[in-house]
Each structure stands twice: as C-alpha cells, then as structure tokens.
XYZ file of C-alpha atoms in Angstrom:
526
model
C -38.857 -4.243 -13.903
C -40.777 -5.799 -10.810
C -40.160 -4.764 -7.480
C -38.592 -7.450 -6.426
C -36.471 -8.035 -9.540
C -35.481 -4.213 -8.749
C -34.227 -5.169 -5.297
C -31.771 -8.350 -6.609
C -30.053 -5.909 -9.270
C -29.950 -3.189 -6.351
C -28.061 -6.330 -4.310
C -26.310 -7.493 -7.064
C -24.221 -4.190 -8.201
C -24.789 -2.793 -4.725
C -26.513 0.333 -6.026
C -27.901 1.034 -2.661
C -24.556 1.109 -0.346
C -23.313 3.837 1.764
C -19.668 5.304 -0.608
C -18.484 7.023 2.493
C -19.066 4.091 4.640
C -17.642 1.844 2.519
C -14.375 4.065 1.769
C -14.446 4.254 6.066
C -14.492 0.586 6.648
C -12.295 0.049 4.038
C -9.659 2.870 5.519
C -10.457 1.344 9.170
C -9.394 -2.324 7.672
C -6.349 -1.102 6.038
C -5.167 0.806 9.291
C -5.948 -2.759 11.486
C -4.626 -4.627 9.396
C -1.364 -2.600 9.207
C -1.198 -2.186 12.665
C -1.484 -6.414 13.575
C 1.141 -6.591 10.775
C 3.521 -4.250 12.493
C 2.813 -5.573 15.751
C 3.221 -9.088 14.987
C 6.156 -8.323 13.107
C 7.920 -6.449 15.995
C 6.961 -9.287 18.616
C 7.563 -12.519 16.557
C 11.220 -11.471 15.226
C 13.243 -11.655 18.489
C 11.334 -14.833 19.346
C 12.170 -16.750 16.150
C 15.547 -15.532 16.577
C 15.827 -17.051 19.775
C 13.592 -20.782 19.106
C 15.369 -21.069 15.091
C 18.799 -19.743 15.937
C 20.579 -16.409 13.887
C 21.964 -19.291 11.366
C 18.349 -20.826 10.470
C 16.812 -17.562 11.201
C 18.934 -16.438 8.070
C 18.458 -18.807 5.883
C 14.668 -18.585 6.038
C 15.003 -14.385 5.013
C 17.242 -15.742 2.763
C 14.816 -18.034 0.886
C 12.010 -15.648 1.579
C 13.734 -12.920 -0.129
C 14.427 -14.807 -3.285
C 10.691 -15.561 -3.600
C 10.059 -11.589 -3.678
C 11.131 -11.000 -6.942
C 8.054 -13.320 -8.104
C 5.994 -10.576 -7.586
C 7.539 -8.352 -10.766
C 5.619 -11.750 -12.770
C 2.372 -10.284 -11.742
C 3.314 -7.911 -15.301
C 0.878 -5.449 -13.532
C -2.732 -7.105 -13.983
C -3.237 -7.621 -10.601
C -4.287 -3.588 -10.394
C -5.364 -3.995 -13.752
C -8.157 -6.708 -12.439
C -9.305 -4.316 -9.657
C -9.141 -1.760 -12.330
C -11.858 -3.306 -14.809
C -14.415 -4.804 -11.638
C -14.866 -1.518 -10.631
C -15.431 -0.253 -14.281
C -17.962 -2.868 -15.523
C -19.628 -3.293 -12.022
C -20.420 0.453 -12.615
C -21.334 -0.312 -16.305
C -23.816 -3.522 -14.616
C -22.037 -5.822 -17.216
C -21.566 -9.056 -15.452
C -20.832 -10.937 -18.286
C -17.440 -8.885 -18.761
C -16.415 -9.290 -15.130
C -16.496 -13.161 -15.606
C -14.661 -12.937 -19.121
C -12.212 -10.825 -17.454
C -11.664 -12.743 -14.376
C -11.768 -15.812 -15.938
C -9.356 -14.901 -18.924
C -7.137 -13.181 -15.445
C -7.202 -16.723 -13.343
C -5.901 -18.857 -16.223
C -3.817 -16.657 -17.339
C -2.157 -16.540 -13.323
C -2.496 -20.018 -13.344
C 0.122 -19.877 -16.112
C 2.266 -17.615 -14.346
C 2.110 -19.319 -11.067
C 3.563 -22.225 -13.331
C 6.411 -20.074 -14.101
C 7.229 -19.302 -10.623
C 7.611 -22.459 -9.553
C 9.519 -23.900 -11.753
C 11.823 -20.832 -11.817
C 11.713 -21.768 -7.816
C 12.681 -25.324 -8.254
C 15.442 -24.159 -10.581
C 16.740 -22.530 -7.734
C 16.156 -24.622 -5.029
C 17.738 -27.171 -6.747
C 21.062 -25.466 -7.126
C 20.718 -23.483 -3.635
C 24.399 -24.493 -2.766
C 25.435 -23.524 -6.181
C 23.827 -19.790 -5.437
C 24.680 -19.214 -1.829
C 27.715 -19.773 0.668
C 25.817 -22.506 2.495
C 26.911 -25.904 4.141
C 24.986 -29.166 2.729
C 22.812 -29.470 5.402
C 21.439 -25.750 5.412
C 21.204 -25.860 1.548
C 18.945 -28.650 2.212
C 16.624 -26.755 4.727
C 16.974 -24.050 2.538
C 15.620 -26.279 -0.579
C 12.936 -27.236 1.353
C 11.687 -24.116 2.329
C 11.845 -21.972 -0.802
C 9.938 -24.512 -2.667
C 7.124 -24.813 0.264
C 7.411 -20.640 0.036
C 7.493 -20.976 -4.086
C 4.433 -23.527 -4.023
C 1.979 -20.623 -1.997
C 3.200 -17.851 -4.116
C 2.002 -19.948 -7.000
C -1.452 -20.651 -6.282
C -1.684 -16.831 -4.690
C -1.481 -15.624 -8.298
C -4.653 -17.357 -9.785
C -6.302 -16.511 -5.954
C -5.829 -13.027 -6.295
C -8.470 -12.937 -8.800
C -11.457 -13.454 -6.240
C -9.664 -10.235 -4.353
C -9.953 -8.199 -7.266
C -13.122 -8.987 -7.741
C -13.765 -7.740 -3.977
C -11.529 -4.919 -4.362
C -13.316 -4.109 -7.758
C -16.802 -4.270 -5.715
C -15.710 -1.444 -2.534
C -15.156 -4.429 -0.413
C -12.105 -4.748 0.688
C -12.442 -4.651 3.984
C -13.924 -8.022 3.540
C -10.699 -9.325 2.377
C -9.203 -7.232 4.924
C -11.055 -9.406 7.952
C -9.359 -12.653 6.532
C -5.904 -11.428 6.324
C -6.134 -9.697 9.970
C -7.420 -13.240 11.445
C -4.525 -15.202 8.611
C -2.096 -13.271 10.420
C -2.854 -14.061 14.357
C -3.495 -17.509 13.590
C -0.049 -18.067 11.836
C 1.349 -16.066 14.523
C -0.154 -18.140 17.522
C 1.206 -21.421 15.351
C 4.178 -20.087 14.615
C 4.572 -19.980 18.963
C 3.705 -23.404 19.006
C 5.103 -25.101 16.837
C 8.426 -23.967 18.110
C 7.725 -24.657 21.490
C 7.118 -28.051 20.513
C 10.288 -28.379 19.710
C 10.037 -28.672 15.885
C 12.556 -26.661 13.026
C 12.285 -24.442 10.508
C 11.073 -26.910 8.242
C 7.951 -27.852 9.991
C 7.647 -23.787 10.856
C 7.302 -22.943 7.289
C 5.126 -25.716 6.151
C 2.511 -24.810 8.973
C 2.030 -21.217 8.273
C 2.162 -21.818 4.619
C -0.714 -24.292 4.963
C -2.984 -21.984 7.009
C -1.848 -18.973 4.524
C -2.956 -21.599 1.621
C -6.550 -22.025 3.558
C -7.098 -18.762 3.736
C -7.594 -18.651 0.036
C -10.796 -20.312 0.553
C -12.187 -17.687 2.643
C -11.011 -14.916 -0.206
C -13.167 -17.163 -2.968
C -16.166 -16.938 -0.486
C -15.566 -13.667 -0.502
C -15.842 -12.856 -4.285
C -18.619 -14.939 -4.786
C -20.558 -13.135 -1.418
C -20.178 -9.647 -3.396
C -20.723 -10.823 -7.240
C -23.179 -14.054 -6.862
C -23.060 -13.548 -10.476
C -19.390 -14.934 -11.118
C -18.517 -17.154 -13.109
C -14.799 -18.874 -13.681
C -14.688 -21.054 -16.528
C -12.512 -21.964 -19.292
C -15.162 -21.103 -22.136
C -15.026 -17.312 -20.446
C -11.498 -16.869 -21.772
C -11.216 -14.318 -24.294
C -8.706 -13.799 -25.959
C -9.399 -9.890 -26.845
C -10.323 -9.140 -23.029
C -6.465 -10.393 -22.519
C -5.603 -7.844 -24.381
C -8.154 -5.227 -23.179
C -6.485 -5.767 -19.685
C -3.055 -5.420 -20.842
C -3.281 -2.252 -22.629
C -3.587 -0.984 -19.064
C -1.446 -3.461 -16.950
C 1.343 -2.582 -19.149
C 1.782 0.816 -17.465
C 1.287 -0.544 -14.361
C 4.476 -2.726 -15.244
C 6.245 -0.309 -15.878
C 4.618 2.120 -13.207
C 5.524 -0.905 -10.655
C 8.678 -1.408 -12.538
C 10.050 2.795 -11.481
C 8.839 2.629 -8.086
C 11.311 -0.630 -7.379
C 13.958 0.718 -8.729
C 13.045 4.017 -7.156
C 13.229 2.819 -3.806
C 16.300 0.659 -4.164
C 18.449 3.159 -6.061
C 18.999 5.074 -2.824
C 20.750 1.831 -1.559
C 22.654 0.651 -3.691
C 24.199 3.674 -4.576
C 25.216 4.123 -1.038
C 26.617 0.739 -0.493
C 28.503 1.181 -4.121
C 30.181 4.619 -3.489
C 29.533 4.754 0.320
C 30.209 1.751 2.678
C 27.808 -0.839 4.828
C 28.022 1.655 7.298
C 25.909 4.228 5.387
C 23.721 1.826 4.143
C 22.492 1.400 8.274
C 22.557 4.699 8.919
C 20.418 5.080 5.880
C 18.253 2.110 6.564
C 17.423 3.544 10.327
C 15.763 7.270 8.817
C 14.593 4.848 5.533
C 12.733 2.810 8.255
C 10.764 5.964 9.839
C 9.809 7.280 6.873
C 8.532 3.696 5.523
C 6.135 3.542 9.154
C 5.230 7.300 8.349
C 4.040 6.321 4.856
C 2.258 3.350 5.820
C 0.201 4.833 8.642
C -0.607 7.651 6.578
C -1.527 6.486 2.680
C -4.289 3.941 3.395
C -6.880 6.097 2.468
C -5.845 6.470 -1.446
C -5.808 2.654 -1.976
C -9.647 2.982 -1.082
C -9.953 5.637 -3.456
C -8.713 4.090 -7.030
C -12.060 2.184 -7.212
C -14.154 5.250 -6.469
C -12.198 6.831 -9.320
C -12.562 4.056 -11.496
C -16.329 4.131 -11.072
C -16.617 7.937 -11.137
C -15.097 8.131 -14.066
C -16.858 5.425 -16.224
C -19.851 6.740 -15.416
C -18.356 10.422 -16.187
C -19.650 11.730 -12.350
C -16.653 14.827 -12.526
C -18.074 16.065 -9.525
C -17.143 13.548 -7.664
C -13.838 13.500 -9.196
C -13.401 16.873 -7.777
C -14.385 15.938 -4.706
C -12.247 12.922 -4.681
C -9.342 15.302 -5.537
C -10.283 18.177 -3.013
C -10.801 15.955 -0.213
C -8.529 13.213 -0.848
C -5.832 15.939 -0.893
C -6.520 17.982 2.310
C -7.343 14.907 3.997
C -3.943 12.912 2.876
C -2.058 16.013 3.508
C -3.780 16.478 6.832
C -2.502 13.014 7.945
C 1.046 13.028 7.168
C 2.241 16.485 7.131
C 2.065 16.481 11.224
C 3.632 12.817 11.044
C 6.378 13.284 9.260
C 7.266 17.260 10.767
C 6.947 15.691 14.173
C 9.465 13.088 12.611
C 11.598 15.776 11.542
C 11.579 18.094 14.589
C 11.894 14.770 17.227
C 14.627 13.135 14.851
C 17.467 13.744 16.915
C 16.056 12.549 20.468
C 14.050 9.591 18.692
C 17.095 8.626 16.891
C 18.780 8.835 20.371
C 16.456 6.420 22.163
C 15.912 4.471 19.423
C 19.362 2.815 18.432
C 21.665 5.214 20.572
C 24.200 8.080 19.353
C 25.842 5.770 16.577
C 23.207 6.632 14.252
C 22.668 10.278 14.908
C 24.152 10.893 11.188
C 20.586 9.761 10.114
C 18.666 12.822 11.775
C 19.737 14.878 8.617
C 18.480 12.267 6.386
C 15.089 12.241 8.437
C 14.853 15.852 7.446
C 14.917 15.397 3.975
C 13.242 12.169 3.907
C 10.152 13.647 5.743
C 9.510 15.972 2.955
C 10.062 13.106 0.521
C 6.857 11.504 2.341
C 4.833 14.542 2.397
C 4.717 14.358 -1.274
C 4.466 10.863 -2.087
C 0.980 10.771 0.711
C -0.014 13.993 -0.420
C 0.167 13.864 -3.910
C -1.291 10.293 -3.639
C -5.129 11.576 -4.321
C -3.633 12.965 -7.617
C -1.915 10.105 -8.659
C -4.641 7.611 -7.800
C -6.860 9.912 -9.562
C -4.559 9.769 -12.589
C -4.077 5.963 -12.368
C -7.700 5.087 -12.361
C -9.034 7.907 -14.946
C -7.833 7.121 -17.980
C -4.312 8.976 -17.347
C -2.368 6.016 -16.429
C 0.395 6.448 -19.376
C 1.756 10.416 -17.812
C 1.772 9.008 -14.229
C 3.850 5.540 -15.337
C 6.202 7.848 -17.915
C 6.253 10.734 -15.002
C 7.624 7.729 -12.348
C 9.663 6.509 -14.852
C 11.730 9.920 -15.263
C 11.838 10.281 -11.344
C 13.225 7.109 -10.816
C 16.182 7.739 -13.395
C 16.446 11.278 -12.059
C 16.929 10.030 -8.980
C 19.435 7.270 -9.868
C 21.733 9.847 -11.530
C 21.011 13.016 -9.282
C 22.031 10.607 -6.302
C 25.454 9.088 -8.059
C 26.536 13.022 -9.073
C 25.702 14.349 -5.459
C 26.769 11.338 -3.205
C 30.122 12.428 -4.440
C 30.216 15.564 -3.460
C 27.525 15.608 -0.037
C 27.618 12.072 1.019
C 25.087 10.257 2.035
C 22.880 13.783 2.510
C 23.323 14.038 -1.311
C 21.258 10.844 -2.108
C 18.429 12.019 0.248
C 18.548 15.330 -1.797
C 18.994 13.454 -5.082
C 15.627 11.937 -3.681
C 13.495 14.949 -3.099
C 14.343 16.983 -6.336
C 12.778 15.305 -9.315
C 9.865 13.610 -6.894
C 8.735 16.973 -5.389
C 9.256 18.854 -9.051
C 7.026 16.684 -11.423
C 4.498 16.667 -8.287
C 4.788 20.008 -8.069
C 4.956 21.233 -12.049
C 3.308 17.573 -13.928
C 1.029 15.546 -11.916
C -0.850 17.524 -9.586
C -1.428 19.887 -12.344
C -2.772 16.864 -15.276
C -4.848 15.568 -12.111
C -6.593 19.174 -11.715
C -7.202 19.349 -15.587
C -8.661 16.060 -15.328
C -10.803 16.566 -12.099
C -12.452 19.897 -14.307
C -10.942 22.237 -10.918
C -8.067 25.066 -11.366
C -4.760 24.491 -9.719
C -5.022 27.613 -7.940
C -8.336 26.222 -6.203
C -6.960 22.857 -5.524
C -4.211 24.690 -3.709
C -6.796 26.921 -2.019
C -8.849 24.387 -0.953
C -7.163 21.053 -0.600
C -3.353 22.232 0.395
C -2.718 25.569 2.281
C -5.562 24.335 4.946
C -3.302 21.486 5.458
C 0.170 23.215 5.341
C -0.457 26.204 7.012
C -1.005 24.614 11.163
C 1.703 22.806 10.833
C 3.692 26.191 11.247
C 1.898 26.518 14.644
C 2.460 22.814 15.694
C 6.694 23.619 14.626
C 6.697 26.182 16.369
C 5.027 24.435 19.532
C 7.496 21.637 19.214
C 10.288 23.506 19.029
C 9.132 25.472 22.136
C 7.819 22.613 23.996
C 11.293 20.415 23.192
C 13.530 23.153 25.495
C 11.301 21.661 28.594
C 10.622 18.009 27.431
C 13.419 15.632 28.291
C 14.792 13.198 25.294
C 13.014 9.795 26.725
C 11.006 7.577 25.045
C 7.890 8.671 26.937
C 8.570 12.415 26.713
C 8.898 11.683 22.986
C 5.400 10.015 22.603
C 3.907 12.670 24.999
C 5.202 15.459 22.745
C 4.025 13.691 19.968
C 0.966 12.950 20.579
C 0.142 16.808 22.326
C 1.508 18.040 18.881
C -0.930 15.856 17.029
C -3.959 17.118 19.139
C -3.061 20.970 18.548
C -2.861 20.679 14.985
C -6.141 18.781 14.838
C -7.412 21.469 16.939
C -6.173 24.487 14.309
C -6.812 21.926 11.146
C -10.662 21.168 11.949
C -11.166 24.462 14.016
C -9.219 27.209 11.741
C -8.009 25.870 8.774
C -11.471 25.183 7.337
C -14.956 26.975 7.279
C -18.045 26.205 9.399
C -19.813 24.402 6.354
C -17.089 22.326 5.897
C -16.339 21.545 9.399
C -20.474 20.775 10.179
C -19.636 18.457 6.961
C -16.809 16.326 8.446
C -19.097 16.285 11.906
C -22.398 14.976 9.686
C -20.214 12.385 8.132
C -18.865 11.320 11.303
C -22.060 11.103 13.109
C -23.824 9.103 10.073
C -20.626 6.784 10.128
C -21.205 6.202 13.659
C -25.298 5.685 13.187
C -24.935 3.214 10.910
C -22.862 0.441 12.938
C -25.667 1.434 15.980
C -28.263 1.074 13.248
C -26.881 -2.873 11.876
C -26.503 -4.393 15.636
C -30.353 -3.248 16.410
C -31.244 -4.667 13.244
C-alpha cells in the first residue's frame, strides 16, 4: 500500500488516535454535559412555573411524560448500533457499517411511524385519558403531538450517533447537545417574556432540538467519510444479526425499568403518597450520586467492543482493573459522604419533614456503590460477548426486588423496600457478575479484588472516620455541609493516590495526566 493510501485508511478507521485521550474527552463531555443539564434543569423549573402557570406547567409534564414510554420502542438496537460500529470499525469493514446502519435507519424510520401514530391516538382522545377541561385538552393535543413528531424523527437520527459512538467520538455528539441545550434554554426565556404560551414554548425548542439533528449527521459522516445510507444497503440478515443482540438489551432495558420503578409503586400501593416523597427525596440523591459518578463506563463499552473483536485480553484486563478501582474510587467517597451528611443535608435541604429519608440514604448509598462499581464488569460483560448472563442476571434482580420489597414493606416499612433493594443487587454482583466478568477478562477474582477494590474501599474508613470527627465541630448549614464535603473528598484523594496504590502505579496515573494535558497544548500550537 502507498504511503499516502496508508495515511487515508490510518484517517479513515482512526488507527492512529490517542485511546486514553479519547476515553478522557469523552468522560470530560459526559460530565459537561451532565452538569449544563442539571443546571439548566434546576434554574429553568421555577421560572416556567412562574411565566406558564402550575396548571399549564402540568399539563406540559403531563404530555411529556406520556411520550417517555416511546423509548421502550427502541426494542434495544439503539446500543445494539453502537455495539456493531465499534466491532466492524475494528474489523476495517466499511461495507458492514453501512449495511448495518442503513438496515438500522429504515428500520427506525418504521418505528418512528409507530410512535406517532400511537401519539396521535392519544392526543386525539387526551380528554378521554385525563381529568382535563376542553381548553387544556386542546393545549395538551397540541403539544404531545409537536413532542410525538421529534421523538419520531430522533429514532432514524440516532443512527448517525451510533455511528459516532461506535467510532470513540462521542464527545463530538456531546458538543452539540451541550450547545442544543443553552440555546433552547436562552429561547425558552424569551419566548416567554414575549408574552407567548405553552404552545409556542414547545414548538420553539422542539424546532431547534429538530436542527440539531443536522449537526449529529455531520457528525457521522466527519468520523466515517465512508458511510453510506441507502435503501439497496438493507439487509435483511444484518436485521437479524443486530437483533440477536438487541434482544437482550430489551430485555436488559426492560429489568432496569421495572427495577427502578418497583421501589415506587410498591410504596404508594402498601404505603401512602407520603412515603412515596420521603422516598423520592433520598431516591433523588442517590440518582445525582450515580450520575456524577458512572460516566466513565459509558466510554468504556466501545473499548470493550473493540478489544474484544480483535481478542486484545490484555486490555480487557486492564479495562476491568482500572475501570473498577477507578469507578469505585469515584463514588464510594460520594455516596459515604451522602450517608454520613444525610441527616444535616436532609435538614437544609427540604427541612425536618423528611428526616425519615436519612435511613433510606443509608441503604440507598450502598445500593449506588454497587451499581457504579460493578459498572466496569457489567459493561465488560455487555460488550464481550456475555450479554445473555448480565440481561438474565438483571432480570432476576429486578423480580427479587419486586417481591423482597412487597414481603418486607410489611413488616419494616418503607426501610424494608430500600433493603429489599440492596439484597439481590449487591448478591449477584457480589457471587455472578463480577465473578463471569473476571473469567472473561483472563484475571482471578482474588486479584481483581486485590487490585481494583480494597485500594478503593479501604480510605474510605479514614475519610468516615474524619467525618464523623469533623461533624461534632461543623455546624449543619449548607456551607458547612459543602466545606465538609469537599475537605473529605481531598483526604481520601490524598490516601487513594498517595497510599492505596504503589509508586508505579501512581507515576502511571501522573504520565497519563501529563500526556492528557500535552496534547490539548500540543493541537492549539499546531
């Protein structure tokens, strides 16, 4: 092959990129991204509230929340796309990736069909499904078919983001929806300044969501000049191929929804509205925790997925090691400063009324210590060829849960569901998954622990006991909380990267660091 030929393939499939940098920059986006989202989120809410009134205000979560359930139609291909880019970019078969995402955007297309006419079923008969006056169910109708219309065309759209995803770039994709979101957000201002209604509100963020599908087409074809959507790359038998794995990630997607809506409805069945916000308050902490702390492993399934077609085990291993200590590493002093600062967060938070969800903080903070550190293993799972145990393991937890939570809500309350939580999760972690992920890494489960767990677990015993000594001083304000927080957060960095691990390993994390920070210097001289 000529030089220069040698340098568009190298282009083309990317051979020559950074993987750390690109798992960093992908990490980075995911963390911006989640933080405008938050941000935004908390700002906009009380401002809508006050422009739309509570009334119109509720009728828009009202259609918005109908339109969620859309998402189950995605039958798991969505992962299943980003799934098979990463496998035949790594096998250099372009002429797959365009079967498969053309089969995948026709086959969306379809779907998206579905949805809206499912949507216009509804919308139609709004007054028939809801307690509404004729006038809102005609705002209503209005808005869930504008909301219907975008979630349509997002399903044949999302295949350019797998194929972005597929590629390590996500952080691409990442850049569009951080600049989608203060754009509708700066619209959303003032277009109710202006004076205008819901109506209007809805149809001018959808349209500038809708636009920013153009950017995330750009996108695909920036990474993969090579793409090609037509109708003569349909096939049949890569429909098929795709399926054999979305269908676990149905059913995968399937046990985590009911998973994390068991907890509630079994409280508001045997409990009362009450419990459900008391449980919603310590369910909301734990969701932030989880967020904040499990962006790395979504940048991880496609370094699996390549790893493992092109049988690289030692990178598997390292994926596992380090994707373990550092996931653990991240949450475990979130989530125990959580549970140690429940009572005076609670307290400043939403005031003594709620202090009966401090005890479910407790439990729920372990429940997020394994789900983000037992993520590495699962993702590992998920993208190696071990898909069917991890969607049959969630499966179990979610009916264990369901029926552990019904026998001890009876008996403990509202405590019991929390436990009826934490038992089956942290016992097929503990006993099934992390166990099939060491088998299929090639590492024992006593090294794993070794090296990827106990330097995790073992400061946060120092940083407890720090809390708990520093709390008898510390008064129960906001800013005492934060200042706590964030001193406990420095120590156990401080025993994590200074104790907890060797000098190799520690000159290893500095290297990376330093060559992550060279290379942004390195691009702006260029």
């Amino acid at each position: 092959m000529a030089p220069s030929e040698s340098a568009r393939e190298e282009a083309l499939w990317g051979d020559g990129d950074n993987q750390l940098g690109l798992i960093a920059r992908n990490v980075s986006m995911d963390y911006a991204a989640t933080a405008v989202e938050l941000a935004i989120g908390v700002l906009m809410l009380p401002f809508n509230v006050l422009h739309l009134g509570q009334s119109a205000y509720g009728l828009w979560v009202l259609a918005a929340s109908i339109t969620m359930y859309f998402s189950m139609l995605d039958l798991g291909y969505g992962l299943a796309q980003v799934k098979f880019a990463a496998q035949y970019r790594a096998k250099r078969d372009g002429k797959a990736i365009s079967e498969i995402a053309s089969t995948m955007f026709f086959v969306f297309t379809a779907i998206g069909f579905v949805v809206f006419s499912v949507a216009s079923f509804l919308a139609y008969n709004f007054q028939n499904f809801f307690n509404v006056t004729p006038e809102q169910a005609a705002t209503g109708r209005t808005v869930l078919l504008i909301i219907a219309a975008y979630i349509a065309v997002t399903f044949p759209f999302s295949v350019f983001g797998g194929i972005v995803n597929g590629f390590q770039r996500k952080y691409l994709n990442g850049a569009i929806a951080i600049t989608t979101s203060i754009v509708v957000a700066v619209v959303n201002v003032i277009v109710l300044l202006l004076g205008y209604g819901l109506v209007e509100l809805v149809a001018c963020t959808t349209a500038i969501r809708m636009a920013a599908f153009v950017g995330y087409r750009l996108n695909a074809y920036r990474v993969f000049p090579a793409l090609r959507i037509s109708y003569r790359n349909f096939k049949l038998a890569r429909l098929r191929e795709v399926t054999g794995f979305s269908a676990f990630m149905l059913l995968l997607d399937l046990a985590n929804k009911l998973n994390y809506s068991t907890d509630t409805i079994v409280i508001g069945a045997f409990l009362s509205t009450a419990a459900v916000a008391i449980w919603a308050v310590a369910n909301r902490l734990i969701d932030v925790t989880q967020r904040l702390t499990d962006q790395l492993n979504g940048a991880l399934f496609m370094v699996v997925v390549d790893s493992a077609t092109s049988g690289d085990s030692q990178r598997l291993r390292l994926v596992l090691l380090q994707g373990t200590r550092l996931s653990l590493a991240m949450v475990i002093p979130v989530a125990a400063g959580l549970a140690l600062l429940a009572r005076p967060l609670v307290l400043a938070w939403v005031g003594p009324d709620f202090l009966a969800s401090v005890p479910l903080i407790h439990i729920l903070a372990a429940v997020v210590i394994f789900r983000v550190g037992n993520a590495s293993a699962t993702t590992l799972l998920k993208g190696a060829g071990n898909h069917r145990l991890l969607a049959y393991s969630n499966v179990f937890i979610a009916l264990a849960n369901l029926g552990l939570s019904v026998v001890l809500v009876r008996t403990h309350g509202i405590v019991g569901v929390a436990w009826g939580t934490l038992i089956p999760l942290s016992l097929v972690s503990i006993f099934v998954l992390f166990p099939a992920a060491c088998r299929r890494a090639g590492v024992s489960v006593a090294r794993a622990v070794s090296e990827a767990v106990w330097p995790a677990v073992w400061p946060a015993s120092l940083m407890a006991g720090f809390l708990v000594v520093s709390g008898r001083f510390a008064g129960d304000g906001p800013f005492s909380i934060a200042a706590q927080s964030v001193t406990a957060g420095l120590f156990y960095a401080a025993m994590f990267l200074w104790l907890a691990i060797g000098r190799d390993e520690r000159l290893w994390y500095l290297t990376k660091m330093r060559q992550l920070l060279r290379r942004p210097r390195m691009v702006q001289a260029a």
